[in-house]
Tab-separated table of C-alpha atoms in Angstrom:
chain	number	residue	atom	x	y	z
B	815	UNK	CA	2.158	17.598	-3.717
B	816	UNK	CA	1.942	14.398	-4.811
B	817	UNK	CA	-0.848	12.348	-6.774
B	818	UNK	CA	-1.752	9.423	-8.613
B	819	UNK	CA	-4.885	8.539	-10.494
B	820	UNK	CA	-6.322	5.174	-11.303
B	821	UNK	CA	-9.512	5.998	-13.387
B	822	UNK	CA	-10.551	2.699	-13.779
B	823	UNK	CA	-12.651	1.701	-10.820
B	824	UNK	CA	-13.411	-2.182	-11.879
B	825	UNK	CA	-12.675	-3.829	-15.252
B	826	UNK	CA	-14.159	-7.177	-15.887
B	827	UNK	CA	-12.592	-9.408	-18.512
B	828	UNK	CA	-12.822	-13.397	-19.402
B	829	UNK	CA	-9.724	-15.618	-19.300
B	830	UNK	CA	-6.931	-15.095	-21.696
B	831	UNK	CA	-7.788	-11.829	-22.581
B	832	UNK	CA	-5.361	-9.122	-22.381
B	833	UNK	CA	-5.918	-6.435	-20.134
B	834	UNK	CA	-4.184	-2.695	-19.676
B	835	UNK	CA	-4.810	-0.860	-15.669
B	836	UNK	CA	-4.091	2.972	-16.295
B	837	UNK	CA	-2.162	4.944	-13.716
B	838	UNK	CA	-1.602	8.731	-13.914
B	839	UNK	CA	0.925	10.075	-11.731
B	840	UNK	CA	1.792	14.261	-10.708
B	841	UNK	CA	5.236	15.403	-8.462
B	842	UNK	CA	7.280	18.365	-8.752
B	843	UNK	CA	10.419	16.038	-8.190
B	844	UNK	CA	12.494	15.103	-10.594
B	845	UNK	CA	13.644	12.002	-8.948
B	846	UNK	CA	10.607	9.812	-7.678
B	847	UNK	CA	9.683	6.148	-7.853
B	848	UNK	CA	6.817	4.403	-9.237
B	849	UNK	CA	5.100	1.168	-7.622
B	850	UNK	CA	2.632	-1.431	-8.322
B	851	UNK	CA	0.864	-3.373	-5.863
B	852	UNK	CA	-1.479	-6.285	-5.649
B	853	UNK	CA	-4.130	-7.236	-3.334
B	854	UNK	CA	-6.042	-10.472	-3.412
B	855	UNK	CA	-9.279	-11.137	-2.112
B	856	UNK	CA	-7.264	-12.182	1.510
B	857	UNK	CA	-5.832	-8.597	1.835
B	858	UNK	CA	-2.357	-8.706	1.726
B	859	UNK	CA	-0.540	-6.345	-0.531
B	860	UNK	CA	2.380	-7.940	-2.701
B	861	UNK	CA	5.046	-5.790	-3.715
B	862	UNK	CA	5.121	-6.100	-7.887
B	863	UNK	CA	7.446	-3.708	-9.029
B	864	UNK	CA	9.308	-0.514	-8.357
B	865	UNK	CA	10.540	2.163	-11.108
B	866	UNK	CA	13.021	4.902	-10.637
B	867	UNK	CA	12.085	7.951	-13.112
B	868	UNK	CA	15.176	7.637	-14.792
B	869	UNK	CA	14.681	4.618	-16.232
B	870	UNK	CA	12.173	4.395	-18.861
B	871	UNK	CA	12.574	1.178	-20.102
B	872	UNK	CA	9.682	-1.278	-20.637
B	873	UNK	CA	9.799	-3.991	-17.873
B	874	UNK	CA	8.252	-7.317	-18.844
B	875	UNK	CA	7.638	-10.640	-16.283
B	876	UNK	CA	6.617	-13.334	-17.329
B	877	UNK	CA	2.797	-12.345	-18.498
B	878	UNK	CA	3.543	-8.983	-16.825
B	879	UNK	CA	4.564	-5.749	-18.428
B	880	UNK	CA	4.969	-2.063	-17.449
B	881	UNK	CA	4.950	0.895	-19.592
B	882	UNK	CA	6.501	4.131	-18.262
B	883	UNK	CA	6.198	7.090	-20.002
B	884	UNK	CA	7.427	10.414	-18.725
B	885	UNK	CA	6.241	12.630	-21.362
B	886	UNK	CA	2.457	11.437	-20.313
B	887	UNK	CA	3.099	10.838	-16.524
B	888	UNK	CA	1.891	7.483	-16.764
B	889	UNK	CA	2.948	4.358	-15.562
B	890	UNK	CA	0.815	1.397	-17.659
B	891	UNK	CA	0.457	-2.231	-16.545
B	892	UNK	CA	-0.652	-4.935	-18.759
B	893	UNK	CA	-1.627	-8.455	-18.070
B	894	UNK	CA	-1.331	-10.814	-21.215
B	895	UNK	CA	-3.250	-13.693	-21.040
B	896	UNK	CA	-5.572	-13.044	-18.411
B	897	UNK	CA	-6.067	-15.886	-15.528
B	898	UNK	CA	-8.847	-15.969	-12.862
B	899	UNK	CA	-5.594	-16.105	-10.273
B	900	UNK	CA	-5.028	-12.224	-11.972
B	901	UNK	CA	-8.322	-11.444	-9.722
B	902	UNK	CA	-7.710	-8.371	-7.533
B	903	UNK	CA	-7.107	-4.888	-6.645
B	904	UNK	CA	-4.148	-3.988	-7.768
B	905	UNK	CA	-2.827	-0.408	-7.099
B	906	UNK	CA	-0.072	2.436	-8.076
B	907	UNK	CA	1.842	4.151	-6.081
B	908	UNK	CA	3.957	7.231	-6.206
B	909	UNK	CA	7.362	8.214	-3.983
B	910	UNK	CA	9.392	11.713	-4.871
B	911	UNK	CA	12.474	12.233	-3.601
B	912	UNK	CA	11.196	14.911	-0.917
B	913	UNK	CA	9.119	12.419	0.284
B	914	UNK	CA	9.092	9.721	3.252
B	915	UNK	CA	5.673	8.321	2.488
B	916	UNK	CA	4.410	6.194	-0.566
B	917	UNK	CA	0.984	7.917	-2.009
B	918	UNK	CA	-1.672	5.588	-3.166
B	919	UNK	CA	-4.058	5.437	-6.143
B	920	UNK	CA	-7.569	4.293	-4.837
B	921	UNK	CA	-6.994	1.346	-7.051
B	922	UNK	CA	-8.203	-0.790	-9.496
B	923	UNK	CA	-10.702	-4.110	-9.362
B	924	UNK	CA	-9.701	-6.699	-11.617
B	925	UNK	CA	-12.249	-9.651	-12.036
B	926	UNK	CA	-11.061	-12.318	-14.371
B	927	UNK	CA	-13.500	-15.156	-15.324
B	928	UNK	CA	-13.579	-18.537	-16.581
L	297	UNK	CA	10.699	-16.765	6.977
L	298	UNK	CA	11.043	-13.562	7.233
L	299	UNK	CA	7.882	-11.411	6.937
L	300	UNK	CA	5.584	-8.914	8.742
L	301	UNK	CA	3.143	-10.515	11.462
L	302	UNK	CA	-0.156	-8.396	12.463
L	303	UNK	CA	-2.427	-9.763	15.043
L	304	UNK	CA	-5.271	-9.970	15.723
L	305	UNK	CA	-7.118	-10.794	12.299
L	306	UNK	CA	-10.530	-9.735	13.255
L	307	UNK	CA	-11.004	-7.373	16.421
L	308	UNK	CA	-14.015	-5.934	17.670
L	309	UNK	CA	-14.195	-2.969	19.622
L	310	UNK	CA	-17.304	-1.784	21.996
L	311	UNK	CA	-18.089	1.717	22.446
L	312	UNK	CA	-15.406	3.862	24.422
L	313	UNK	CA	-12.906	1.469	24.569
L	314	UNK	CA	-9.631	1.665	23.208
L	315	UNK	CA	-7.965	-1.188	21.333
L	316	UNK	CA	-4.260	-2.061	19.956
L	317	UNK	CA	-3.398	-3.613	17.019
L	318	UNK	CA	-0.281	-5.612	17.150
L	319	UNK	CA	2.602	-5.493	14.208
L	320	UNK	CA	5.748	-7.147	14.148
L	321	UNK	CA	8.989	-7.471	11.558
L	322	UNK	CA	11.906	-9.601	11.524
L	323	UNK	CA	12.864	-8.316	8.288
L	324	UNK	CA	15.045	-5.648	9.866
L	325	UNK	CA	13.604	-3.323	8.086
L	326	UNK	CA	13.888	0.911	9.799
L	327	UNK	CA	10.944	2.074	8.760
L	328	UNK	CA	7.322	1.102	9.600
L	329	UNK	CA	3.525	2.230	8.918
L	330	UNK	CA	0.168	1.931	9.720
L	331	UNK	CA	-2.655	2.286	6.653
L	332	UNK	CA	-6.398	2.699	7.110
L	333	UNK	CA	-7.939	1.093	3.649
L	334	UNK	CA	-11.959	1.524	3.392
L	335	UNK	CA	-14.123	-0.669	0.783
L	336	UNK	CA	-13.661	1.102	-2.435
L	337	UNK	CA	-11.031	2.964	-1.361
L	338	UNK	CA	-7.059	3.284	-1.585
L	339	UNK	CA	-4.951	3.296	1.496
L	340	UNK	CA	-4.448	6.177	4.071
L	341	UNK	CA	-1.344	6.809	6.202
L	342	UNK	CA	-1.796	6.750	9.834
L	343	UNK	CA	1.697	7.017	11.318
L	344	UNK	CA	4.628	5.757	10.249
L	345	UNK	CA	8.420	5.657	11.934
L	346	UNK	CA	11.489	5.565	10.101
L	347	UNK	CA	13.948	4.824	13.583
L	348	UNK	CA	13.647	4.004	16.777
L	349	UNK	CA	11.957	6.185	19.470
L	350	UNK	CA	10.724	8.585	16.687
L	351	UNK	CA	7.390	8.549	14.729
L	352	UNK	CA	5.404	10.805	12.600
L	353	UNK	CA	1.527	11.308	12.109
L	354	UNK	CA	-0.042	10.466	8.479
L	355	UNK	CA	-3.434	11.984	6.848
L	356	UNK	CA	-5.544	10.889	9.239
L	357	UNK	CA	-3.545	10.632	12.824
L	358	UNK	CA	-6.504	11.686	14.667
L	359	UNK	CA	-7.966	8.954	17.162
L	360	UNK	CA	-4.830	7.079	17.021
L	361	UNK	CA	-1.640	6.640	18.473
L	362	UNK	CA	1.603	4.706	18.082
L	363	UNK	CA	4.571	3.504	19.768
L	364	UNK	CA	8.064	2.447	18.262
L	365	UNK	CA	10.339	1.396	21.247
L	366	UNK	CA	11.545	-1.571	19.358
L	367	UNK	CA	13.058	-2.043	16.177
L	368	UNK	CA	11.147	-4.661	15.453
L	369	UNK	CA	7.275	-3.488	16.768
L	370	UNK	CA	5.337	-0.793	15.906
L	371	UNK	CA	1.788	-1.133	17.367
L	372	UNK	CA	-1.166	0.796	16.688
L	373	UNK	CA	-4.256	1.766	19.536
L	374	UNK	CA	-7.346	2.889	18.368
L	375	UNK	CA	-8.462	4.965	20.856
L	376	UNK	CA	-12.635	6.075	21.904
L	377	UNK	CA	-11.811	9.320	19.936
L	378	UNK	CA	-11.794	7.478	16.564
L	379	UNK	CA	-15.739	7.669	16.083
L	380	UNK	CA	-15.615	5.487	12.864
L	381	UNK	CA	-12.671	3.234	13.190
L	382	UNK	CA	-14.554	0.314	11.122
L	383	UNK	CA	-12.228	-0.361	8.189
L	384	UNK	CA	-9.695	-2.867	7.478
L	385	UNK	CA	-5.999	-2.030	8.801
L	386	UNK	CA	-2.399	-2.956	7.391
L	387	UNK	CA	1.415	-2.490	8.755
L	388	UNK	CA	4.138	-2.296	6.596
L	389	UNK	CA	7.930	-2.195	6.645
L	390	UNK	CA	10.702	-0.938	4.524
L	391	UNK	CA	14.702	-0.222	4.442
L	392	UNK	CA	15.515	3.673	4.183
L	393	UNK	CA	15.869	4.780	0.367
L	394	UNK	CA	12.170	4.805	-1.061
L	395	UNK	CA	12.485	0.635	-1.215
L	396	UNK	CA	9.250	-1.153	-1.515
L	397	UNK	CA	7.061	-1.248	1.571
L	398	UNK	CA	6.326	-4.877	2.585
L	399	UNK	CA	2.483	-5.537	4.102
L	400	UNK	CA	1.297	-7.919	6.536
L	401	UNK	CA	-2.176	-9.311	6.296
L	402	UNK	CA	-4.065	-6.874	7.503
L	403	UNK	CA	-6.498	-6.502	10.850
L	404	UNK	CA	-10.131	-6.274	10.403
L	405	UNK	CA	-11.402	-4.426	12.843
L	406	UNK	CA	-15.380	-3.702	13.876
L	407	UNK	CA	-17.543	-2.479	16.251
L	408	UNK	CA	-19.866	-4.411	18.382
């Protein structure tokens, strides 16, 4: 089975700040990909990055940076230099290899304010 | 541009009746889903299709049902037997080989 845990429900921070959304991931695979999503208030999810589990290098863009770590199951993404535009769900998802279908986290609320 | 249109953006549906939710792809992507997403919650698989002609139910196929006869369509009906089908609905798309899943903007969908 697969699973993947966002325990933070909402995190509120001001402008500029930096801010870290956990995701916890379990499979059985060995191969599997790791996703991040975001979803503004209009409700469209944006594609923000994929990860294969072989590669465990940190992925920075732009203010945006992932941290993958296998030996925790966790898949890390930190905005530096919060903006209000950074306002929104944003969510984790989890593919193995067996798999056809993405699984979701129940994701994560970001408010960012002036 | 190439994208993922869903239509309508709000839809309201009376008691007993069924409704369909239109998606559509010129992205030429194989595979295609439908996602339930509630207020507070993450997003549940419906159906999805990964080829023509062939589709496969999600988590929570009950009171639904799909249709894939073209590549490029994969619309959703909500039928009476869906006794709570209030939520907010998204299609997405994808190319074979656990590549990201691209989202259209989503159908709101109430009852009257």
């Amino acid at each position: 089975a697969q699973k993947v845990t966002q325990a933070q429900t909402e995190i509120s921070v001001v402008e500029k700040e930096d801010v870290t959304l956990d995701c916890v991931y379990e499979t059985r695979d060995t191969t599997y990909y790791l996703f991040w999503y975001k979803q503004p208030p209009s409700g469209e999810l944006v594609f923000l990055i994929r990860r294969n589990s072989f590669d465990e290098q940190n992925e920075i863009s732009g203010r945006y940076s992932w941290n993958f770590q296998k030996s925790t199951s966790s898949f890390n993404f930190t905005i530096t230099a919060s903006q209000v535009v950074d306002s929104a769900v944003y969510f984790c998802a989890l593919i193995g290899s067996g798999y056809s279908t993405l699984t979701f986290g129940k994701g994560t609320m970001l408010l960012v304010s002036p | 541009d190439g994208g993922i249109t869903q239509s309508p953006k709000y839809l309201f549906r009376k008691e007993g009746q069924n409704v369909t939710l239109s998606c559509e792809q010129n992205l030429n992507h194989d595979a295609m889903y439908w996602y339930r997403q509630d207020p507070g919650q993450g997003l549940r698989l419906i159906y999805y299709s990964q080829i023509v002609n062939d589709f496969q139910k999600g988590d929570i196929a009950e009171g639904y049902s799909v249709s894939r006869e073209k590549k490029e369509s994969f619309p959703l009906t909500v039928t009476s037997a869906q006794k709570n089908p209030t939520a907010f609905y998204l299609c997405a798309s994808s190319n074979r080989g656990h590549q990201p899943q691209h989202f259209g903007d989503g159908t709101r969908l109430s009852i009257l």
